[in-house]
Tab-separated table of C-alpha atoms in Angstrom:
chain	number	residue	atom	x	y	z
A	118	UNK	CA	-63.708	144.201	-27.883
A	119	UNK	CA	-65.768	141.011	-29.586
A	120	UNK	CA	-62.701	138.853	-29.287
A	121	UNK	CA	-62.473	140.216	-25.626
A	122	UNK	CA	-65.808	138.998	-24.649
A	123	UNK	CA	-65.603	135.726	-26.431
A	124	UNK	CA	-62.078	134.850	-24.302
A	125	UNK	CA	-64.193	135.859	-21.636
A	126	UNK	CA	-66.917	133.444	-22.061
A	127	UNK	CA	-64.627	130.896	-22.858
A	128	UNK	CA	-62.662	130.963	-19.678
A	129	UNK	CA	-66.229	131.155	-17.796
A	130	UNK	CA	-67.598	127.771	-19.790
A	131	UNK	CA	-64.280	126.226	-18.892
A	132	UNK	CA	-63.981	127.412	-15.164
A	133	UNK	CA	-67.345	126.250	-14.701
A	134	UNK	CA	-66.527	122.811	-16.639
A	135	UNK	CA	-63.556	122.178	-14.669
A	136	UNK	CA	-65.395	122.947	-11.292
A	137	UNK	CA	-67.814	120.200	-11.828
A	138	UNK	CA	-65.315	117.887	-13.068
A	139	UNK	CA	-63.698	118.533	-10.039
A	140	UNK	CA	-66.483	118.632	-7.659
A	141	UNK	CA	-67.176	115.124	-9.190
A	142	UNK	CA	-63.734	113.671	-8.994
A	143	UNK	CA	-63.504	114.971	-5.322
A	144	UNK	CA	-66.595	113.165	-4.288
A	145	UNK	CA	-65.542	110.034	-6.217
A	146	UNK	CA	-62.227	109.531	-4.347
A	147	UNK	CA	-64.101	111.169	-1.193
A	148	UNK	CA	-66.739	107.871	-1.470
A	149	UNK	CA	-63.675	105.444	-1.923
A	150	UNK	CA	-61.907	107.071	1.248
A	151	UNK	CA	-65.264	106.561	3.443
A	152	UNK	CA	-65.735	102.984	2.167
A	153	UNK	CA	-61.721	102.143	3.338
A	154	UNK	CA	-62.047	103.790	6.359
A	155	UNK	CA	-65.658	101.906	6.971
A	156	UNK	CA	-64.122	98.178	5.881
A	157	UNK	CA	-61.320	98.997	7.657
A	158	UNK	CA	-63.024	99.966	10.869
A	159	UNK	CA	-65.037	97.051	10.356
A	160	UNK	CA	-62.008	94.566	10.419
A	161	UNK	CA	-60.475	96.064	13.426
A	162	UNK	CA	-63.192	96.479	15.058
A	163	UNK	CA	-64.823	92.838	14.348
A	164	UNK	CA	-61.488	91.156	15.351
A	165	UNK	CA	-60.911	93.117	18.963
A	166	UNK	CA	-61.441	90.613	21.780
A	167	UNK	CA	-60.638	88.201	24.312
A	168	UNK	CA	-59.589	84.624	22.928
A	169	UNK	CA	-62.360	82.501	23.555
A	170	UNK	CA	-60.199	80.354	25.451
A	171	UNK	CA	-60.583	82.643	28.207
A	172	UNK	CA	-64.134	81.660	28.271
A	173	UNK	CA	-65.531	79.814	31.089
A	174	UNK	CA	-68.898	80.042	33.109
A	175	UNK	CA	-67.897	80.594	36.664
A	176	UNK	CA	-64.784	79.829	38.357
A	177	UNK	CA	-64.538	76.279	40.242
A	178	UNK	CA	-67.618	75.244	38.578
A	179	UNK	CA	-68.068	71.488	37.196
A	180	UNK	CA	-71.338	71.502	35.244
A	181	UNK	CA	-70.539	67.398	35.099
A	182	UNK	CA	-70.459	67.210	38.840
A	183	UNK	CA	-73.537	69.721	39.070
A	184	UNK	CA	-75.392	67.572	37.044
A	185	UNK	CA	-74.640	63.975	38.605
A	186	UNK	CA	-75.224	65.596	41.574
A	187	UNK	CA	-79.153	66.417	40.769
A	188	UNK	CA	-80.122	63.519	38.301
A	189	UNK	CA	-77.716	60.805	39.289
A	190	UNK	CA	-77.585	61.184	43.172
A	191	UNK	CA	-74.078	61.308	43.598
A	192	UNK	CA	-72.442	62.936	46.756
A	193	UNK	CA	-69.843	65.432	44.919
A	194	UNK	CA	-71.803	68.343	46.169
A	195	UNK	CA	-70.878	71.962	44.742
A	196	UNK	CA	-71.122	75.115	47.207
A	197	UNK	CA	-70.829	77.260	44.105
A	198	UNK	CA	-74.167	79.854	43.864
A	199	UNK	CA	-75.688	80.001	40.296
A	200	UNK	CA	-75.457	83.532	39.145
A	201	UNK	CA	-79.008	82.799	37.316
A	202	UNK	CA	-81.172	81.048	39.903
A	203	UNK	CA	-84.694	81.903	37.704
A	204	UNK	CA	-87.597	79.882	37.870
A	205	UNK	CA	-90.795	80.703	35.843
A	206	UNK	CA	-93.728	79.180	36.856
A	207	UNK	CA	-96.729	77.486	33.870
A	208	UNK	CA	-99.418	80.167	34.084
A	209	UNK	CA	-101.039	77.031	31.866
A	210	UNK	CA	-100.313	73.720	30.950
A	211	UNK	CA	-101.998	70.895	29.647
A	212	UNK	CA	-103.406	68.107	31.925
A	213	UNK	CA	-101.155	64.859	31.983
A	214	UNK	CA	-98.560	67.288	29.720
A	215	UNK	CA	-96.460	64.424	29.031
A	216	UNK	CA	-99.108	62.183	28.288
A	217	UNK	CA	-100.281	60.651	24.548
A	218	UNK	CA	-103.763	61.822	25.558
A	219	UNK	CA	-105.620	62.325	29.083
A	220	UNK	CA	-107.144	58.731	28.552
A	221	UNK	CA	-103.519	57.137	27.909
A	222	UNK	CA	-100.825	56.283	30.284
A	223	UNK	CA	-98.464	55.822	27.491
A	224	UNK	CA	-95.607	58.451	27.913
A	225	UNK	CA	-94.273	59.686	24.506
A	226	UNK	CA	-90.597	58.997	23.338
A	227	UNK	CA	-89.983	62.627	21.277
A	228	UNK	CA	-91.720	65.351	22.700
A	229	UNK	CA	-91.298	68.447	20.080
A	230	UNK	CA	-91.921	72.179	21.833
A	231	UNK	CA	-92.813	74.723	19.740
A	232	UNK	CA	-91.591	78.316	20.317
A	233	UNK	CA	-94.373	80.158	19.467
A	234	UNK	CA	-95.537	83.909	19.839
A	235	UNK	CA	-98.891	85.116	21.741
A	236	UNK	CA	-101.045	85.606	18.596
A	237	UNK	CA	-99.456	83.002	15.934
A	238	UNK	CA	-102.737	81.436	16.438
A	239	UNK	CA	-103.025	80.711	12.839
A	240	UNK	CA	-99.555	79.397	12.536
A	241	UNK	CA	-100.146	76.790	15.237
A	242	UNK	CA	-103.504	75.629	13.839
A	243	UNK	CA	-101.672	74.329	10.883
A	244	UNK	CA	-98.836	72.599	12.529
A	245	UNK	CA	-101.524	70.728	14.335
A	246	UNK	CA	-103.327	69.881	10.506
A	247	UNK	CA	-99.835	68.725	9.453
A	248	UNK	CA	-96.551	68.047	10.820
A	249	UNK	CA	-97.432	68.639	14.729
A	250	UNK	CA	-100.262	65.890	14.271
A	251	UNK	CA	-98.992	62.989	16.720
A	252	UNK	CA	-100.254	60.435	13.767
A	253	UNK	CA	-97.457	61.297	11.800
A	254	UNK	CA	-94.777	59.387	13.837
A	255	UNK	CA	-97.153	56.643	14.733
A	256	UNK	CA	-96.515	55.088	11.974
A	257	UNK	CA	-93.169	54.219	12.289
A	258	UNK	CA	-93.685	53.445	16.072
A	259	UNK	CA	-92.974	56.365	17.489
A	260	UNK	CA	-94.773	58.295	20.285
A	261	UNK	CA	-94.827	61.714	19.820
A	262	UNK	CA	-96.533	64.798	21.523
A	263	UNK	CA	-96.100	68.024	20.681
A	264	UNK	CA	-96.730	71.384	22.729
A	265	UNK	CA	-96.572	74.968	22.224
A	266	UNK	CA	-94.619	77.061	24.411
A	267	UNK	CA	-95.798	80.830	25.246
A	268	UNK	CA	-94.975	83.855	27.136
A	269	UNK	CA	-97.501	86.237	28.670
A	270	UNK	CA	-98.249	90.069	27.361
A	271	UNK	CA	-96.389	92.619	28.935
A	272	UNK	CA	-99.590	94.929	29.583
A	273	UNK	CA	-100.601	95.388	33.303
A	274	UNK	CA	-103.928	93.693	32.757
A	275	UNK	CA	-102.528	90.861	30.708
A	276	UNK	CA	-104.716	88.561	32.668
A	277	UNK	CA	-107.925	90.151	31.357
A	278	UNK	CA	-107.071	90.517	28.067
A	279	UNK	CA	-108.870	89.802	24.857
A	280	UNK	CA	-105.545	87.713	23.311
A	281	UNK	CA	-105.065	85.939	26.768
A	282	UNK	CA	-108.683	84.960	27.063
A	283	UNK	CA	-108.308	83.893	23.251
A	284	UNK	CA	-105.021	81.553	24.697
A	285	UNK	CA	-106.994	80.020	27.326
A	286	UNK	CA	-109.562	79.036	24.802
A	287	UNK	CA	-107.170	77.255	22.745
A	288	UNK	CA	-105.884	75.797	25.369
A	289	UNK	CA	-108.949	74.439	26.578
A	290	UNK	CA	-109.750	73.319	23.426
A	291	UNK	CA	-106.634	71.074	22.394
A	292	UNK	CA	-104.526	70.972	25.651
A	293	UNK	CA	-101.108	71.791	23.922
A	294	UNK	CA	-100.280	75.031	25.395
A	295	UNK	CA	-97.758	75.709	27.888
A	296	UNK	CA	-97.515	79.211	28.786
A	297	UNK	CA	-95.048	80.407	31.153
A	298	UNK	CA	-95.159	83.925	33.577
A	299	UNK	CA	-92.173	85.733	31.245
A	300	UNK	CA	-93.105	88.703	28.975
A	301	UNK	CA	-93.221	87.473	25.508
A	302	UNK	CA	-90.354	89.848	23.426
A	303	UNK	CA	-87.690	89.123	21.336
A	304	UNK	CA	-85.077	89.948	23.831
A	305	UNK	CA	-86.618	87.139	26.320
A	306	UNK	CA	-85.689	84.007	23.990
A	307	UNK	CA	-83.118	82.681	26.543
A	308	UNK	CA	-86.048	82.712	29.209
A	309	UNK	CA	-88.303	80.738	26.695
A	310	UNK	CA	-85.549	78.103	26.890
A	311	UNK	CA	-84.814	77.705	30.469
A	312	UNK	CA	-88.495	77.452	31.131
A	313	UNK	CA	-88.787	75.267	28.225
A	314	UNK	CA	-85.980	72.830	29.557
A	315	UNK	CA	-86.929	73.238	33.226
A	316	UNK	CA	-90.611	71.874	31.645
A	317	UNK	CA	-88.949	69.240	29.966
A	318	UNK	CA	-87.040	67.423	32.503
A	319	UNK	CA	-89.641	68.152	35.311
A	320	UNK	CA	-92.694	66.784	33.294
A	321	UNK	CA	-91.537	64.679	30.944
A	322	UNK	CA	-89.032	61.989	32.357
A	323	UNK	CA	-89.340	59.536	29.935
A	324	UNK	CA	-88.332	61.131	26.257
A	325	UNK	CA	-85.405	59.512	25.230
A	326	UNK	CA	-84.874	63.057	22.655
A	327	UNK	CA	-86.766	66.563	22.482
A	328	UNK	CA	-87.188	69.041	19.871
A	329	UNK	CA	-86.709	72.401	19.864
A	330	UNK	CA	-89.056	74.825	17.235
A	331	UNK	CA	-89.926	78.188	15.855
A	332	UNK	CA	-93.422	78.080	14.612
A	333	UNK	CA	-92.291	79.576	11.294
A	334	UNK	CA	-90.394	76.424	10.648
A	335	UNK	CA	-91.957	73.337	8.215
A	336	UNK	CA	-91.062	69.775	9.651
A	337	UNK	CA	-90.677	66.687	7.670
A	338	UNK	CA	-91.695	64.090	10.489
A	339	UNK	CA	-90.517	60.999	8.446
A	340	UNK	CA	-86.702	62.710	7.770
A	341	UNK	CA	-86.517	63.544	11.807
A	342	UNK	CA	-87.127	59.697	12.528
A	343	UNK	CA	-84.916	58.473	10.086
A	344	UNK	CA	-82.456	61.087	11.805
A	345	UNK	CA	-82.907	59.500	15.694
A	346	UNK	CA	-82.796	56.321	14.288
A	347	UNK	CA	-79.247	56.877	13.475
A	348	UNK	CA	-77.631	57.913	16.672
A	349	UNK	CA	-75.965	55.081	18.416
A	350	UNK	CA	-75.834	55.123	21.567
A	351	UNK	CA	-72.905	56.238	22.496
A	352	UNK	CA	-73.348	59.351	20.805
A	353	UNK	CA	-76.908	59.785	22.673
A	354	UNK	CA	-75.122	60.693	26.012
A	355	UNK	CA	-73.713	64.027	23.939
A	356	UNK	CA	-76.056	64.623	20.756
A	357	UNK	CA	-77.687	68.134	20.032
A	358	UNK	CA	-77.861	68.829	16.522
A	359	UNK	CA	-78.886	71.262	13.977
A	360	UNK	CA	-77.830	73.857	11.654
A	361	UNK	CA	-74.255	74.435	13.235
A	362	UNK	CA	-72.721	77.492	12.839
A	363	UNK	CA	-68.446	76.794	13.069
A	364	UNK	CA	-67.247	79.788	12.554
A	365	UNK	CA	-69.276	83.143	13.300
A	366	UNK	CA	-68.225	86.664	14.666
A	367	UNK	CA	-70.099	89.051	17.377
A	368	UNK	CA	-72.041	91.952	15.523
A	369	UNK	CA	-70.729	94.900	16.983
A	370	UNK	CA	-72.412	97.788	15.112
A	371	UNK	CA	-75.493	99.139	17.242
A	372	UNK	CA	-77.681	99.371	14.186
A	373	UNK	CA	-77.642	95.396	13.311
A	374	UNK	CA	-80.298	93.163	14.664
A	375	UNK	CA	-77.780	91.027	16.346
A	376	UNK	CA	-75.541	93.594	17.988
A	377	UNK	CA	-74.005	92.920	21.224
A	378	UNK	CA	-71.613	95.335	23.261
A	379	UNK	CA	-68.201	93.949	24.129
A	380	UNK	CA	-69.065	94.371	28.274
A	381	UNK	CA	-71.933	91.601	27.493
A	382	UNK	CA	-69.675	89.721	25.739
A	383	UNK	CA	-65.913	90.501	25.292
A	384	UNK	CA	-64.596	87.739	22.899
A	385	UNK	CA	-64.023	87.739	19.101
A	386	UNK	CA	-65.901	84.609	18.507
A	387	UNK	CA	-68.690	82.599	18.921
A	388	UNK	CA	-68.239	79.027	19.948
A	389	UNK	CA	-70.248	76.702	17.510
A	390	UNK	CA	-73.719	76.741	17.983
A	391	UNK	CA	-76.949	75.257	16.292
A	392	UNK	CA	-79.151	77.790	15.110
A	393	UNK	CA	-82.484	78.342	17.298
A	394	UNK	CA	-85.113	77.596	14.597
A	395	UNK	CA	-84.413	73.922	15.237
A	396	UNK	CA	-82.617	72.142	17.773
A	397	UNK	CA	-82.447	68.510	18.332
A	398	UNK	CA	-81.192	67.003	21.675
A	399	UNK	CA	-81.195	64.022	23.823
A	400	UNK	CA	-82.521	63.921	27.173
A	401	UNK	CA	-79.258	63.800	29.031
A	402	UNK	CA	-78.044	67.092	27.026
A	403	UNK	CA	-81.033	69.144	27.958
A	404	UNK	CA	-80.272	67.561	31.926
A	405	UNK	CA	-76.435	69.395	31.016
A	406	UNK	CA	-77.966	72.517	29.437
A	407	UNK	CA	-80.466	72.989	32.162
A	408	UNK	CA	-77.514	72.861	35.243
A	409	UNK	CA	-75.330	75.072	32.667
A	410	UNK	CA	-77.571	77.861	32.095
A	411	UNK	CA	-77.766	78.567	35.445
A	412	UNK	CA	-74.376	79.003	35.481
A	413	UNK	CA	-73.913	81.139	32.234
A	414	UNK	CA	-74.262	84.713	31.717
A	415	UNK	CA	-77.219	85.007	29.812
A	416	UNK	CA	-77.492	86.966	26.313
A	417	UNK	CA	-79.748	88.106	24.170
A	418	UNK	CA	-79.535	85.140	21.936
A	419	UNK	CA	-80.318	81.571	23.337
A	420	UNK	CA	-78.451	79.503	20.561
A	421	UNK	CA	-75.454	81.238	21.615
A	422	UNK	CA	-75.688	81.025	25.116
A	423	UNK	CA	-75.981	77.162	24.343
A	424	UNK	CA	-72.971	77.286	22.181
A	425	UNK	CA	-71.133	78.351	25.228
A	426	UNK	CA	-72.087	75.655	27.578
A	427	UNK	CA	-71.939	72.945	25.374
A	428	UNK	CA	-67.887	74.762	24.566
A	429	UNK	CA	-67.707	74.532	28.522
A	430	UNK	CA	-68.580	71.027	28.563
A	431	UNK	CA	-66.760	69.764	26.129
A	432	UNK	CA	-69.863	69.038	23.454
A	433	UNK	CA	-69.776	69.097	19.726
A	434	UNK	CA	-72.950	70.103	18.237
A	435	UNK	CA	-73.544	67.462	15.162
A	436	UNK	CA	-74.355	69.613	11.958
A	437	UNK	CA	-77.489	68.339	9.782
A	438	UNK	CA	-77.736	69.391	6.329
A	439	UNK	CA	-81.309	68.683	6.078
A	440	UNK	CA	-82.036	71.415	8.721
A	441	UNK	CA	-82.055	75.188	6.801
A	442	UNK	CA	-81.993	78.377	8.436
A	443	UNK	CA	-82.296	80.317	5.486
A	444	UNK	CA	-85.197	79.708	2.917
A	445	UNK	CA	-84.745	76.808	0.209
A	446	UNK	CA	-86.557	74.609	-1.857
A	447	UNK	CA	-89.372	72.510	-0.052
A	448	UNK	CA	-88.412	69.362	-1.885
A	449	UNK	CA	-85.513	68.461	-0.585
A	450	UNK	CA	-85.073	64.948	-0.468
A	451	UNK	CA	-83.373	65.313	2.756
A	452	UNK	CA	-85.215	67.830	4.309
A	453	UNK	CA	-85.575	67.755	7.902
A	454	UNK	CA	-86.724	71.387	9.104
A	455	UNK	CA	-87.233	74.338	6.870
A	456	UNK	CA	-87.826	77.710	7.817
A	457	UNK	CA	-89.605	80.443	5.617
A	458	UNK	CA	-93.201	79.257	6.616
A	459	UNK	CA	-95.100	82.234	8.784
A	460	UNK	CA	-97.676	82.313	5.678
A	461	UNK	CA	-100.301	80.167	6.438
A	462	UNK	CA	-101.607	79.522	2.924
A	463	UNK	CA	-98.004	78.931	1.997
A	464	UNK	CA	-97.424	77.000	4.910
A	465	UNK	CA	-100.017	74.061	4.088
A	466	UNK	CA	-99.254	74.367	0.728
A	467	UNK	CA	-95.747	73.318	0.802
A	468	UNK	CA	-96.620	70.288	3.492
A	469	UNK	CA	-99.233	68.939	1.178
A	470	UNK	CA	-96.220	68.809	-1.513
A	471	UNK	CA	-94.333	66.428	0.716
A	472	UNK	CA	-96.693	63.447	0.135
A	473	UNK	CA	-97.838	62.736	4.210
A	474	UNK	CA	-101.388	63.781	4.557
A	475	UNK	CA	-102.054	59.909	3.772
A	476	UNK	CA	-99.964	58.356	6.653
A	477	UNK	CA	-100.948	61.902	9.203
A	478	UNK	CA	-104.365	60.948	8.744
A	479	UNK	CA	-104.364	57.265	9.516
């Protein structure tokens, strides 16, 4: 009867033992399975698409002819209707906006705009005590001015409010704002640009190159000069640059920051595009970009929408290793733009390491 109940026990210890050994080796190779079928899913999924060759803005349109058309006079007219006809009007701007100062005539020859949010107001108070200071370029001869570029708040008394009344008081104070009638969101970048651009070309005629900014970016005035200085002029009639992106896929997951369904935009790639935190361009490509956005579906993401007209148009984007997307070291010796600096303790900190403060505060 003893030897009865011990077989007993035995063959309970070992059911039980072999149950979890098998519950575990079930939901091993049930883990593996979900991971295969989740990569797998992944590649097929990523890869469906049209060929970007199919790409093109609308049919029968010539952005070339669109654009000699409006800034070189020329007859070829186009009877083609832009599918994005917006206009957004300054709310504010400063007074002579493309001006050195309101007592100069003296038009500047880089104007940098600064993409900035409703209350960075810390963020651009230090650009102005460091890299946004026009002193900085003086020295090498160049006349600079830079201006912050704003939305409105989407509340139905925005005009009233305690953060717009704080905006007007900056910009009374150092006549560098430039805030247009869009709501302010994430989702509105592409309208920050076309305003941006429209602002550009309207007000400022005599840039020979512009500057596109987020105000989380650090900028090494001395390493964008050296950069103009270098493009002949043969390649000013074409050059945008920045951190280019070659080679980079849709995000098609709903859950990831940059999703975007297949009916907004059916292809398997992106064309090559410089990132938005910096973008440098000459005066006749922001004339191209301006005619081609109207012409463009617009998306969610403005450095891709430009990837696509300058595709359409025939433009390489020039790829500048001293511009970094992603957070690196802040002595790089050929550091152009670097982004990782919404801190504002951090932010002055790293710009007094660069040396400048002497020849920004001459």
């Amino acid at each position: 009867m003893e030897k009865q109940k011990s077989n007993y026990f035995n063959i309970k210890v070992y059911r039980r033992h072999f149950s979890r050994k098998q519950t575990l080796g079930f939901m091993f190779f049930f883990t593996l399975f979900l991971i295969l079928v989740i990569s797998i899913s992944y590649l097929v999924y990523s890869n469906q698409g049209l060929s970007l060759n199919y790409f093109e803005h609308q049919p029968n349109v010539d952005l070339y002819v669109i654009y000699e058309n409006e800034f070189k006079m020329s007859n070829n007219k186009s009877s083609v209707k832009p599918i994005n006809p917006v206009k957004f009007n300054a709310i504010l701007q400063p007074i002579h906006s493309c001006k050195l100062s309101n007592q100069s005539d003296a038009s500047p020859d880089l104007v940098i705009f600064v993409k900035s949010a409703l209350l960075h107001f810390e963020s651009r108070n230090n650009i102005r005590q460091s890299w946004g200071n026009s002193n900085c370029f003086r020295y090498s001869g160049v006349r600079a001015r830079t201006l912050f570029i704003l939305g409105r708040s989407g509340s139905t008394d925005w005009e009233n409010s305690s953060t717009q009344n704080l905006v007007l008081q900056e910009h009374i104070k150092h006549n560098d704002i430039v805030q247009f009638d869009f709501i302010e969101d994430y989702h509105n970048v592409t309208y920050k640009l076309i305003a941006t651009l429209d602002f550009a070309i309207n007000e400022c005629s005599s840039p020979r190159f512009f500057t596109l900014i987020d105000d989380d970016f650090m900028l090494h005035p001395s390493n964008l000069l050296r950069t103009l200085a270098e493009v002949t002029e043969t390649q000013y009639l074409n050059y945008i640059a920045g951190d280019v992106l070659r080679i980079s896929k849709p995000m098609r997951f709903p859950s990831n920051k940059w999703y975007i369904s297949y009916s907004d935009y059916p292809y398997n790639l992106y064309p090559p595009f410089p990132t938005g935190g910096t973008i440098i361009l000459s005066m006749p490509v922001a004339k191209l970009l301006s005619v081609g956005l109207r012409y463009t579906k617009l998306l969610p993401f403005e450095d891709v929408v430009i990837g696509l007209i300058l595709y359409n148009l025939g433009i390489s984007p020039v790829h500048l290793d001293g511009v970094f997307a992603v957070r690196q070291s802040d002595d790089h010796i050929d550091l152009i733009s670097l982004h990782g600096y919404g801190d504002s303790s951090f932010s002055l900190s790293s710009w007094n390491k660069l040396g400048l403060q002497t020849v920004c505060n001459e």
